[in-house]
PDB file of C-alpha atoms in Angstrom:
ATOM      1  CA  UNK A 238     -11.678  38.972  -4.336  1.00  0.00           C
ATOM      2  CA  UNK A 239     -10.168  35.949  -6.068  1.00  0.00           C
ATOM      3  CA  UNK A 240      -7.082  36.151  -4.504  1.00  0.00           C
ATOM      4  CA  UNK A 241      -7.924  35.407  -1.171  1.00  0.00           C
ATOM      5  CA  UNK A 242      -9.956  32.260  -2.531  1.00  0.00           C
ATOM      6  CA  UNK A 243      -6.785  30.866  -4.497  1.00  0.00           C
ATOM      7  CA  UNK A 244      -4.921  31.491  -1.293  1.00  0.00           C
ATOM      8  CA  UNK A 245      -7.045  29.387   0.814  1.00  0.00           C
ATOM      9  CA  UNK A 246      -7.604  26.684  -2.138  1.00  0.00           C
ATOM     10  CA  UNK A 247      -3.574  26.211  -2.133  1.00  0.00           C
ATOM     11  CA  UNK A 248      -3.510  26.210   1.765  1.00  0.00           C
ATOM     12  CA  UNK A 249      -6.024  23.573   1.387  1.00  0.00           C
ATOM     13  CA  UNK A 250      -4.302  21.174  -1.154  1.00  0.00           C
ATOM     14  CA  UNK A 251      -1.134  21.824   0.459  1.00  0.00           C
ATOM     15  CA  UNK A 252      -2.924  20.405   3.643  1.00  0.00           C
ATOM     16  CA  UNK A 253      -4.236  17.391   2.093  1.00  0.00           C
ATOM     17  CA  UNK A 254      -0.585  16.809   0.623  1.00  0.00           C
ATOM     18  CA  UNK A 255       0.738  16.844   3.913  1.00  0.00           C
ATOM     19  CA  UNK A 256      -1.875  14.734   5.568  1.00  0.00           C
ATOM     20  CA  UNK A 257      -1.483  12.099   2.884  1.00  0.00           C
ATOM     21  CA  UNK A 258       0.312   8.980   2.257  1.00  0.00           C
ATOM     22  CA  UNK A 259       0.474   9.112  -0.521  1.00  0.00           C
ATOM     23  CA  UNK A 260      -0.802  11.182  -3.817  1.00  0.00           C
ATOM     24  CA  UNK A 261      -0.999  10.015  -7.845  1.00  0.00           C
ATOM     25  CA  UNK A 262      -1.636  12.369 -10.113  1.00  0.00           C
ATOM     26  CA  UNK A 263      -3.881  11.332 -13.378  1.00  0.00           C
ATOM     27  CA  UNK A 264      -5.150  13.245 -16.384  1.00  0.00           C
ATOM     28  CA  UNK A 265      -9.287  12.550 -16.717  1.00  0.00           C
ATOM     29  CA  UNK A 266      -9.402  14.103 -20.235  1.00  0.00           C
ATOM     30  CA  UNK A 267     -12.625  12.252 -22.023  1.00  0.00           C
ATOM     31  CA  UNK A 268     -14.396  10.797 -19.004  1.00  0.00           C
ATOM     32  CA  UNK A 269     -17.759  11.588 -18.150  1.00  0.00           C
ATOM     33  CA  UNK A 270     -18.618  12.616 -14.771  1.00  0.00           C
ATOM     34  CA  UNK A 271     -20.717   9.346 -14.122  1.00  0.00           C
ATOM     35  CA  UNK A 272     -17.441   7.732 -14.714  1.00  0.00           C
ATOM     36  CA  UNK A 273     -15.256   9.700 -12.195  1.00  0.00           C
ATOM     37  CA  UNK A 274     -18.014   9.288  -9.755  1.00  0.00           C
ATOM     38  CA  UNK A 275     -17.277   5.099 -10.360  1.00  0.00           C
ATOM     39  CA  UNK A 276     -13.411   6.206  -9.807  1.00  0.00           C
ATOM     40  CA  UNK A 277     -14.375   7.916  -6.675  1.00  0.00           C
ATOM     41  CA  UNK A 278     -16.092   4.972  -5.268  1.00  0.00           C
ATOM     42  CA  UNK A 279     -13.424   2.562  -6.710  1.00  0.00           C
ATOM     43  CA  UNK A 280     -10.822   3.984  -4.998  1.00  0.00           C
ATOM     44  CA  UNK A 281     -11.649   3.290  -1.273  1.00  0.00           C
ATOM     45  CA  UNK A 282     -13.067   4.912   1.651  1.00  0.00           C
ATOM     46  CA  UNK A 283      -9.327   6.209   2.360  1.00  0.00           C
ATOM     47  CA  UNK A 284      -8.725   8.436  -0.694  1.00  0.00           C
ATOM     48  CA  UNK A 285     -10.180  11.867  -2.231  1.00  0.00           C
ATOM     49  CA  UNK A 286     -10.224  12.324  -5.687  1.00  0.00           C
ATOM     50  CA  UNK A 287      -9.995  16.069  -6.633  1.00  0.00           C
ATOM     51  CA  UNK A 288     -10.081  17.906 -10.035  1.00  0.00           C
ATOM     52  CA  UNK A 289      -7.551  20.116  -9.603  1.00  0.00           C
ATOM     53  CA  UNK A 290      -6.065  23.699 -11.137  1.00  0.00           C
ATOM     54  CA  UNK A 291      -2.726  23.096 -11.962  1.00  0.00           C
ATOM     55  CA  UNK A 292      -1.228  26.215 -11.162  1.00  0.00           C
ATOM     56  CA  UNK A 293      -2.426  26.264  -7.849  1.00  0.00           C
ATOM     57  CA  UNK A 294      -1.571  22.460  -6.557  1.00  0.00           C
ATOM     58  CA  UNK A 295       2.056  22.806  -8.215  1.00  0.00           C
ATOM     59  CA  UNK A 296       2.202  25.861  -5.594  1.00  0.00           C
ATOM     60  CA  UNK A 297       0.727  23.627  -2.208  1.00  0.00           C
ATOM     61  CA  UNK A 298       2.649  20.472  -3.338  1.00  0.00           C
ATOM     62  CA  UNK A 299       5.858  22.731  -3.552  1.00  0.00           C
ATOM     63  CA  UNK A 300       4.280  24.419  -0.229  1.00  0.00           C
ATOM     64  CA  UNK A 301       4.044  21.091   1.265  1.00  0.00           C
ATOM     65  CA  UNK A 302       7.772  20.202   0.124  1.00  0.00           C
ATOM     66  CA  UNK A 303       7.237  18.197  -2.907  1.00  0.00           C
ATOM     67  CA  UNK A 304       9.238  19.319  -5.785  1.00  0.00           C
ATOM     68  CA  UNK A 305       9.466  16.562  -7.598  1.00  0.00           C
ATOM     69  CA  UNK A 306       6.304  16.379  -9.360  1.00  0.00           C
ATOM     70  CA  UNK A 307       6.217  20.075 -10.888  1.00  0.00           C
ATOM     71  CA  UNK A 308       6.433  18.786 -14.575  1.00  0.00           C
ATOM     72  CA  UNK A 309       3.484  17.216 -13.947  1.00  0.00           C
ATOM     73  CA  UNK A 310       0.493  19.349 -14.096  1.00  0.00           C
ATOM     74  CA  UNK A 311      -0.101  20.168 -17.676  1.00  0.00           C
ATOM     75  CA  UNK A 312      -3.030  19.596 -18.920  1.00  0.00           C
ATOM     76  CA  UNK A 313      -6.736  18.111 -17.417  1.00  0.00           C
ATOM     77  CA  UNK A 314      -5.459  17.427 -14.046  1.00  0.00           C
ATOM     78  CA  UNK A 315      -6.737  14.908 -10.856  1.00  0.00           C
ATOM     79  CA  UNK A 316      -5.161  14.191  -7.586  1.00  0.00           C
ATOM     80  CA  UNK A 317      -6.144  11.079  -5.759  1.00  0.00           C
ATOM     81  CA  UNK A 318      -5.320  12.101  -2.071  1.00  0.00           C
ATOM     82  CA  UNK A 319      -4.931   8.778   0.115  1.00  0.00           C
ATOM     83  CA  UNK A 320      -4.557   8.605   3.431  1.00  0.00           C
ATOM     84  CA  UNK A 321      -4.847   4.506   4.204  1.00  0.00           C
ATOM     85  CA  UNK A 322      -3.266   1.705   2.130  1.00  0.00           C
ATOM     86  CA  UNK A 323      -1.617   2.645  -0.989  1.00  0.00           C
ATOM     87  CA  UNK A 324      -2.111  -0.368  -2.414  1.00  0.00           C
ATOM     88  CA  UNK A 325      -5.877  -0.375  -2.386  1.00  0.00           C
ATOM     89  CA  UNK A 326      -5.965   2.976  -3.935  1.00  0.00           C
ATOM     90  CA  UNK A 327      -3.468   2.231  -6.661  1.00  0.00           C
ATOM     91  CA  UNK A 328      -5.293  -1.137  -7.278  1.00  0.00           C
ATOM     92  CA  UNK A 329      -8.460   0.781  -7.677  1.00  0.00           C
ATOM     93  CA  UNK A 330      -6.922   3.661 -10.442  1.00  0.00           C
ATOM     94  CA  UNK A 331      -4.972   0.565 -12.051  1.00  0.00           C
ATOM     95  CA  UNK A 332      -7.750  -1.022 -12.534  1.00  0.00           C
ATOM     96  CA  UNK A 333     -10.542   1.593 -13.778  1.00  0.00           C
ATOM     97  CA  UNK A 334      -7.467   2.377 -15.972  1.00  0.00           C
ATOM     98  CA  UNK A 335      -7.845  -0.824 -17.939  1.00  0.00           C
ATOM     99  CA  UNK A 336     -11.566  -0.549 -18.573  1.00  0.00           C
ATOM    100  CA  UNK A 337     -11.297   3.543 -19.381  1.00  0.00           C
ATOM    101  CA  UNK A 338      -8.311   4.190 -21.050  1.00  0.00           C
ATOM    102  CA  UNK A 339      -9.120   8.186 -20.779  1.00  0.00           C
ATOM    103  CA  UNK A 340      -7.690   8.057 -17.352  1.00  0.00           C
ATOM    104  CA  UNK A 341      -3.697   8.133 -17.376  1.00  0.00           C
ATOM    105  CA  UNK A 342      -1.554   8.071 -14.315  1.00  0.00           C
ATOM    106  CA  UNK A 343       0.911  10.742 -14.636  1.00  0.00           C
ATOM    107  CA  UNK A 344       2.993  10.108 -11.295  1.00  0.00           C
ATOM    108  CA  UNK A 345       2.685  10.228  -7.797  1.00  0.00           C
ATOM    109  CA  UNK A 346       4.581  10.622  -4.418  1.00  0.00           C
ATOM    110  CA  UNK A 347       4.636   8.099  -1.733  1.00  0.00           C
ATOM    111  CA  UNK A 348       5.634   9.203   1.836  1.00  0.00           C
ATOM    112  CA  UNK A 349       7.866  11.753  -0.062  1.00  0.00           C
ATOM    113  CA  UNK A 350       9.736  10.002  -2.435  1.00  0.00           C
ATOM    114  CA  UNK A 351       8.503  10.904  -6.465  1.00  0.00           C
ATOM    115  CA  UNK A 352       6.971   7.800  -8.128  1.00  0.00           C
ATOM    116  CA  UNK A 353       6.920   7.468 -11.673  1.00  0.00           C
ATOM    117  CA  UNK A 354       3.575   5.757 -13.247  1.00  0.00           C
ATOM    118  CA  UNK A 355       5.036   2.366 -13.504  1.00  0.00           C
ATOM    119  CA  UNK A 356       6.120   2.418 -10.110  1.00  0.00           C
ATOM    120  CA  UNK A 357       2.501   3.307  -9.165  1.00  0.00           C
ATOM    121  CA  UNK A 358       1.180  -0.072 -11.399  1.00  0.00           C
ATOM    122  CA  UNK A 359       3.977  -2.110  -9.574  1.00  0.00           C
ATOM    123  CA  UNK A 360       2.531  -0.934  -5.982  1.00  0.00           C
ATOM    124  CA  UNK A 361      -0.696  -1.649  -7.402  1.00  0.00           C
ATOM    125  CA  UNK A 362       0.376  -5.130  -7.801  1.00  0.00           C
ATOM    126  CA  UNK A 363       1.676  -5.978  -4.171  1.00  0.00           C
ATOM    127  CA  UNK A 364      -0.794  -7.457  -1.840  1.00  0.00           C
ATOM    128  CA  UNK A 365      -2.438  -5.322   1.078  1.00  0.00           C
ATOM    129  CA  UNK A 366      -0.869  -4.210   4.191  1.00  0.00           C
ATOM    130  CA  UNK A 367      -3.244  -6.704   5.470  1.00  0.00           C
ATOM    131  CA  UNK A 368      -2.702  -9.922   3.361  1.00  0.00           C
ATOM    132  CA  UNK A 369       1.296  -9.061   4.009  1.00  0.00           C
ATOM    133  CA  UNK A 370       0.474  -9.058   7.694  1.00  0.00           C
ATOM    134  CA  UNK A 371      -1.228 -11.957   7.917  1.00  0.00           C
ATOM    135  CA  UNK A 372       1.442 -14.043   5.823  1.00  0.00           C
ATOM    136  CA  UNK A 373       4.278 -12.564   8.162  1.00  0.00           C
ATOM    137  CA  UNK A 374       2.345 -14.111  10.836  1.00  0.00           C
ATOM    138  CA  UNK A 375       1.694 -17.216   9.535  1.00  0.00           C
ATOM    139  CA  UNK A 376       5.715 -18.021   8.863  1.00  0.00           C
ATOM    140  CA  UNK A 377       6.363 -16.608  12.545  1.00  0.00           C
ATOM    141  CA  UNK A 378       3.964 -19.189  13.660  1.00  0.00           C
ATOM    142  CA  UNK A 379       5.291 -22.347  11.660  1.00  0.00           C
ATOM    143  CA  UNK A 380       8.760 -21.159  12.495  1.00  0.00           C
ATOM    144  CA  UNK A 381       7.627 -21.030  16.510  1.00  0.00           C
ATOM    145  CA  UNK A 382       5.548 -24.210  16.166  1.00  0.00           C
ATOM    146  CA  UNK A 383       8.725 -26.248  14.547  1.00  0.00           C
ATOM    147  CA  UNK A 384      10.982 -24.442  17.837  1.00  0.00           C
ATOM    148  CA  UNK A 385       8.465 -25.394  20.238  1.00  0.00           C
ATOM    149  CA  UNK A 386       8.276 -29.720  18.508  1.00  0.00           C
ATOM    150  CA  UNK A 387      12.254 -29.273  18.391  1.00  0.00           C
ATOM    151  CA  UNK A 388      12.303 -28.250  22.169  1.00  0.00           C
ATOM    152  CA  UNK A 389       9.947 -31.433  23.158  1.00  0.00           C
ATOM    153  CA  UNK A 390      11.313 -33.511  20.984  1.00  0.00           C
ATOM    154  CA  UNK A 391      14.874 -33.735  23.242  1.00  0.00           C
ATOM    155  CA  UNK A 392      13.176 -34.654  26.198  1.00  0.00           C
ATOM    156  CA  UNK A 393      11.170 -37.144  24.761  1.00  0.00           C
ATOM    157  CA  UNK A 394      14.596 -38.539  23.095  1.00  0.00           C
ATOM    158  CA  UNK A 395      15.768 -39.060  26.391  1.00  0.00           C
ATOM    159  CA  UNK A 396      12.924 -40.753  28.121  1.00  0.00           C
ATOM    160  CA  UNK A 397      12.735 -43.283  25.369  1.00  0.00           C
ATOM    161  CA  UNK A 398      16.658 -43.942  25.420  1.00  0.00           C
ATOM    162  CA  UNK A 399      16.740 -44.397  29.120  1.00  0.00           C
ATOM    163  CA  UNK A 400      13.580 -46.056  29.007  1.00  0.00           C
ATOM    164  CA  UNK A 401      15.355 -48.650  26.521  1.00  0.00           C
ATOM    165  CA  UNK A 402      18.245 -48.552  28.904  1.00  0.00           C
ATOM    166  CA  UNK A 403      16.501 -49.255  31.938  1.00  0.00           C
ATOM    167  CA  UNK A 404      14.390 -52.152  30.051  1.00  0.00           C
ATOM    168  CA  UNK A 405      18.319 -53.540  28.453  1.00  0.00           C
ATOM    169  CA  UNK A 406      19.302 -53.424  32.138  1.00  0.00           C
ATOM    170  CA  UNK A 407      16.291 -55.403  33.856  1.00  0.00           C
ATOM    171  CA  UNK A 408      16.814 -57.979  31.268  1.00  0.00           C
ATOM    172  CA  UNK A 409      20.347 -58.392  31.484  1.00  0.00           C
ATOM    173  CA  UNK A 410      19.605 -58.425  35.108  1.00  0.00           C
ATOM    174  CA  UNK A 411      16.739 -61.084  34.938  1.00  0.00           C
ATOM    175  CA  UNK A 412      18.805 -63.525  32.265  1.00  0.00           C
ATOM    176  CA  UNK A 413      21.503 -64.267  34.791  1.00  0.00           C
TER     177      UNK A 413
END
């Protein structure tokens, strides 16, 4: 009876591995339930947070081709699943980190490369796909604004200078 329920549980997590951008493993020992349901919430619309069996997700994660984080589930284990910006998500564990201490980021994997916890706290601290965006844009603008005053400025060069030429002329004209 149990074994068809642990197969479908690892089909499951292997699923959500694969469906994910990303994934960051934590260890919840100490916090409340009131407190993981603030983590939940804290973490986005765009990311699960699931207690986990360890056993069974090092199976789907190796299922879903990650290797890299098998020496990673021992003990009390969580997996925040995200599926939109990885930033947001790691902002939000980063930060409930600092006020509960309990939670500690094991790890992760990001599009399928292994992250360690530190590089999860440095993504944490880049600005969202969003801001990034919006920056990009701004620079292509000022760079196509200064092209586009660069282009008029040559023709307006010239109509001065042959304005001045013409006006040289009439009075050089007009003097004699």
């Amino acid at each position: 009876m149990a074994r068809p329920d642990k197969a479908a549980a690892v089909a499951e997590l292997a699923d959500q591995f694969r469906s994910s951008n990303a994934a960051v493993l934590t260890e919840y020992r100490g916090l409340t339930v009131a407190q993981l349901k603030t983590l939940r919430r804290s973490l986005g619309e765009n990311a699960q947070y699931a207690v986990v069996k360890n056993t069974l997700t090092k199976i789907a994660a190796n299922e879903a081709g990650i290797t890299s984080l098998d020496d990673q589930f021992t003990g009390p284990t969580a997996v925040a699943f995200i599926t939109g910006d990885p930033v947001e998500s790691a902002k939000g564990l980063r930060d409930f980190a600092k006020e509960n201490p309990n939670l500690i980021i094991k790890g992760g994997v990001l599009d399928g490369k292994a992250l360690t916890a530190d590089e999860i706290k440095k993504l944490a601290d880049l600005e969202s796909r969003e801001v990034l965006l919006a920056k990009l844009a701004g620079a292509m603008k000022g760079k196509q604004s200064q092209a586009a005053a660069l282009f008029q400025a040559l023709p307006a060069k010239f109509v001065r200078t042959a304005e001045a030429l013409r006006a040289k002329k009439a009075e050089q004209g007009g003097a004699e």
